[in-house]
mmCIF file of C-alpha atoms in Angstrom:
data_model
loop_
_atom_site.group_PDB
_atom_site.id
_atom_site.type_symbol
_atom_site.label_atom_id
_atom_site.label_comp_id
_atom_site.label_asym_id
_atom_site.label_seq_id
_atom_site.Cartn_x
_atom_site.Cartn_y
_atom_site.Cartn_z
ATOM 1 C CA UNK T 1 38.585 12.960 -19.530
ATOM 2 C CA UNK T 2 36.813 13.485 -16.218
ATOM 3 C CA UNK T 3 39.412 11.289 -14.541
ATOM 4 C CA UNK T 4 42.182 13.567 -15.803
ATOM 5 C CA UNK T 5 40.351 16.649 -14.565
ATOM 6 C CA UNK T 6 39.893 15.008 -11.175
ATOM 7 C CA UNK T 7 43.586 14.122 -11.094
ATOM 8 C CA UNK T 8 44.551 17.687 -12.038
ATOM 9 C CA UNK T 9 42.263 19.064 -9.330
ATOM 10 C CA UNK T 10 43.803 16.694 -6.791
ATOM 11 C CA UNK T 11 47.326 17.755 -7.772
ATOM 12 C CA UNK T 12 46.294 21.412 -7.518
ATOM 13 C CA UNK T 13 44.842 20.801 -4.057
ATOM 14 C CA UNK T 14 48.046 19.081 -2.936
ATOM 15 C CA UNK T 15 50.142 21.954 -4.310
ATOM 16 C CA UNK T 16 47.893 24.450 -2.529
ATOM 17 C CA UNK T 17 48.313 22.663 0.785
ATOM 18 C CA UNK T 18 52.048 22.223 0.387
ATOM 19 C CA UNK T 19 52.440 25.882 -0.567
ATOM 20 C CA UNK T 20 50.623 27.041 2.548
ATOM 21 C CA UNK T 21 52.739 24.800 4.789
ATOM 22 C CA UNK T 22 56.023 25.694 3.108
ATOM 23 C CA UNK T 23 55.301 29.410 3.374
ATOM 24 C CA UNK T 24 55.799 28.991 7.122
ATOM 25 C CA UNK T 25 59.167 27.381 6.403
ATOM 26 C CA UNK T 26 60.336 30.757 5.094
ATOM 27 C CA UNK T 27 59.576 32.310 8.463
ATOM 28 C CA UNK T 28 61.393 29.482 10.264
ATOM 29 C CA UNK T 29 64.347 30.002 7.932
ATOM 30 C CA UNK T 30 64.577 33.703 8.828
ATOM 31 C CA UNK T 31 64.288 33.017 12.567
ATOM 32 C CA UNK T 32 66.978 30.322 12.479
ATOM 33 C CA UNK T 33 69.267 32.569 10.429
ATOM 34 C CA UNK T 34 68.779 35.365 12.949
ATOM 35 C CA UNK T 35 69.606 32.899 15.723
ATOM 36 C CA UNK T 36 72.816 31.892 13.963
ATOM 37 C CA UNK T 37 73.905 35.515 13.611
ATOM 38 C CA UNK T 38 73.012 36.210 17.232
ATOM 39 C CA UNK T 39 74.928 33.158 18.475
ATOM 40 C CA UNK T 40 77.986 33.973 16.416
ATOM 41 C CA UNK T 41 78.371 37.702 16.982
ATOM 42 C CA UNK T 42 76.885 38.112 20.456
ATOM 43 C CA UNK T 43 77.897 34.880 22.161
ATOM 44 C CA UNK T 44 80.869 33.871 20.007
ATOM 45 C CA UNK T 45 79.462 30.392 19.363
ATOM 46 C CA UNK T 46 79.351 28.851 15.901
ATOM 47 C CA UNK T 47 77.190 25.873 15.021
ATOM 48 C CA UNK T 48 78.002 24.283 11.673
ATOM 49 C CA UNK T 49 75.036 21.891 11.823
ATOM 50 C CA UNK T 50 72.593 24.768 12.241
ATOM 51 C CA UNK T 51 74.225 26.639 9.357
ATOM 52 C CA UNK T 52 73.836 23.534 7.213
ATOM 53 C CA UNK T 53 70.164 23.331 8.183
ATOM 54 C CA UNK T 54 69.679 26.796 6.666
ATOM 55 C CA UNK T 55 71.095 25.533 3.383
ATOM 56 C CA UNK T 56 68.802 22.506 3.416
ATOM 57 C CA UNK T 57 65.715 24.547 4.367
ATOM 58 C CA UNK T 58 66.469 27.010 1.572
ATOM 59 C CA UNK T 59 66.712 24.201 -0.976
ATOM 60 C CA UNK T 60 63.511 22.556 0.248
ATOM 61 C CA UNK T 61 61.715 25.896 0.185
ATOM 62 C CA UNK T 62 62.557 26.541 -3.461
ATOM 63 C CA UNK T 63 61.986 22.993 -4.675
ATOM 64 C CA UNK T 64 58.676 22.450 -2.945
ATOM 65 C CA UNK T 65 57.297 25.940 -3.547
ATOM 66 C CA UNK T 66 57.838 25.642 -7.310
ATOM 67 C CA UNK T 67 54.543 23.770 -7.753
ATOM 68 C CA UNK T 68 52.705 26.401 -5.722
ATOM 69 C CA UNK T 69 54.217 29.182 -7.837
ATOM 70 C CA UNK T 70 53.229 27.355 -11.014
ATOM 71 C CA UNK T 71 49.672 26.962 -9.702
ATOM 72 C CA UNK T 72 49.330 30.741 -9.303
ATOM 73 C CA UNK T 73 51.403 31.655 -12.384
ATOM 74 C CA UNK T 74 53.913 33.433 -10.151
ATOM 75 C CA UNK T 75 57.187 32.361 -11.749
ATOM 76 C CA UNK T 76 59.615 35.058 -12.830
ATOM 77 C CA UNK T 77 59.782 35.420 -16.587
ATOM 78 C CA UNK T 78 62.074 37.248 -18.953
ATOM 79 C CA UNK T 79 59.655 39.800 -20.347
ATOM 80 C CA UNK T 80 61.706 40.336 -23.496
ATOM 81 C CA UNK T 81 60.369 37.051 -24.870
ATOM 82 C CA UNK T 82 57.153 36.520 -22.923
ATOM 83 C CA UNK T 83 55.694 40.025 -23.267
ATOM 84 C CA UNK T 84 55.715 40.009 -27.062
ATOM 85 C CA UNK T 85 54.521 36.431 -27.484
ATOM 86 C CA UNK T 86 51.036 35.612 -28.694
ATOM 87 C CA UNK T 87 48.726 33.548 -26.428
ATOM 88 C CA UNK T 88 49.500 30.296 -28.240
ATOM 89 C CA UNK T 89 53.229 30.713 -27.646
ATOM 90 C CA UNK T 90 52.657 31.784 -24.028
ATOM 91 C CA UNK T 91 50.886 28.496 -23.323
ATOM 92 C CA UNK T 92 54.038 26.613 -24.298
ATOM 93 C CA UNK T 93 56.224 28.635 -21.981
ATOM 94 C CA UNK T 94 55.863 27.711 -18.348
#
């Protein structure tokens, strides 16, 4: 049982580290998006590869940050079901 607790603690530590790193990816995403808008509307230059990088960064941000959100119980829930549930049922809903 102690091995499982150690494994869970290790996974939590990895999720914590990944969440802190990926939070900076959100800032990079905003800066790159601003650069795309600036290039397109001010300079008249479009860069498809940079626009595709925004799509990829957005996907990576959501996929990788899911573990961090689960660690801090920060996922969005539909309160119609979750708010009225008893604690035993809440444990089964992630």
